Coordinates of C-alpha atoms in Angstrom, one line a residue:
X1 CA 19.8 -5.1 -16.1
X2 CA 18.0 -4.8 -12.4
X3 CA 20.0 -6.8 -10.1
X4 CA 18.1 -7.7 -7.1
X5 CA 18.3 -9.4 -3.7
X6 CA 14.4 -8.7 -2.9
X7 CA 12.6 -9.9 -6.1
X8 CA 9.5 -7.4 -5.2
X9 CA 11.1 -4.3 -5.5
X10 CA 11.9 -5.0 -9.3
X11 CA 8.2 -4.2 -10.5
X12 CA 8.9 -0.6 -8.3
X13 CA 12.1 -0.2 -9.3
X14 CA 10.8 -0.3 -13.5
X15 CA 7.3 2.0 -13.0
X16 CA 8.5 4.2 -10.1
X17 CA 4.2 4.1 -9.4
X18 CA 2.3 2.5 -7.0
X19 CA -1.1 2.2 -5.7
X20 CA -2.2 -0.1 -3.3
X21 CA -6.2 -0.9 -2.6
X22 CA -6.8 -2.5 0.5
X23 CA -10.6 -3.2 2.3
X24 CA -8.7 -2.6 5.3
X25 CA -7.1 0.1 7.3
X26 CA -3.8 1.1 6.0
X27 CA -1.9 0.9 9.1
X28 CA -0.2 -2.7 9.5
X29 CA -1.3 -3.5 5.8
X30 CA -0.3 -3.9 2.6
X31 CA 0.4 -0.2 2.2
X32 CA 2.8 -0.1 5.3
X33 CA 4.3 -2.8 3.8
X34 CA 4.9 -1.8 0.4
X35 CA 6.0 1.9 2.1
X36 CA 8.5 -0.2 4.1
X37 CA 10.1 -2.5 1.7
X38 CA 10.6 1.5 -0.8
X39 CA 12.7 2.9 2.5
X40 CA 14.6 0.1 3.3
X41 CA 15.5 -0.4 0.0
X42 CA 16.3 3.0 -0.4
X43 CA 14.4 3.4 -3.9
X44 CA 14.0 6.6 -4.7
X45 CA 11.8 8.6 -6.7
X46 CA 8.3 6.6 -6.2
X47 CA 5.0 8.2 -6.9
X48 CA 3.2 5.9 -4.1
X49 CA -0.7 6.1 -3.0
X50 CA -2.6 4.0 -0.8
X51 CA -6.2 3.6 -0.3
X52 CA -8.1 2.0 2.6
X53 CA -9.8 2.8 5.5
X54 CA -8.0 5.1 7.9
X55 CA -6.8 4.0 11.6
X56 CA -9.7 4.9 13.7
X57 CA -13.1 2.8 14.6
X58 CA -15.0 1.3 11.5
X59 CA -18.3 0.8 11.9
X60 CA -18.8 -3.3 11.1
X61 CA -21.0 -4.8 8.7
X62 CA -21.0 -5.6 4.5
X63 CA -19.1 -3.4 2.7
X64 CA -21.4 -2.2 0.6
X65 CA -23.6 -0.6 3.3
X66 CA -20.5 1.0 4.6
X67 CA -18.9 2.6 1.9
X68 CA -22.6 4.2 1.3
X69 CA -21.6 6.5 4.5

């Protein structure tokens, strides 16, 4: 039994895996804040991967021309 005050670590807790996809950068997203949520919840043992854009300047415009780059 998985007793828990934060109701979105269970799902972490049970597949020690996570991959998060974002169309974004990482930094201040969904990554960051599944990477914070592990650490303050002190769960250990996670196999985590993120994927977005990384923190530097995108060029703009539809995302199918960019990811051609």
């Amino acid at each position: 039994v998985i007793i828990a005050e934060n109701p979105n670590k269970i799902p972490i807790i049970k597949t020690k895996k996570i991959i998060t996809i974002e169309d974004n950068i990482k930094k201040c997203g969904l990554a960051s804040n599944v990477e914070e949520l592990i650490l303050k919840e002190n769960i250990e043992n996670v196999k985590f991967k993120a994927f977005g854009y990384p923190d530097k300047f995108i060029e703009h415009g539809l995302p199918e021309e960019l990811e051609k780059e």
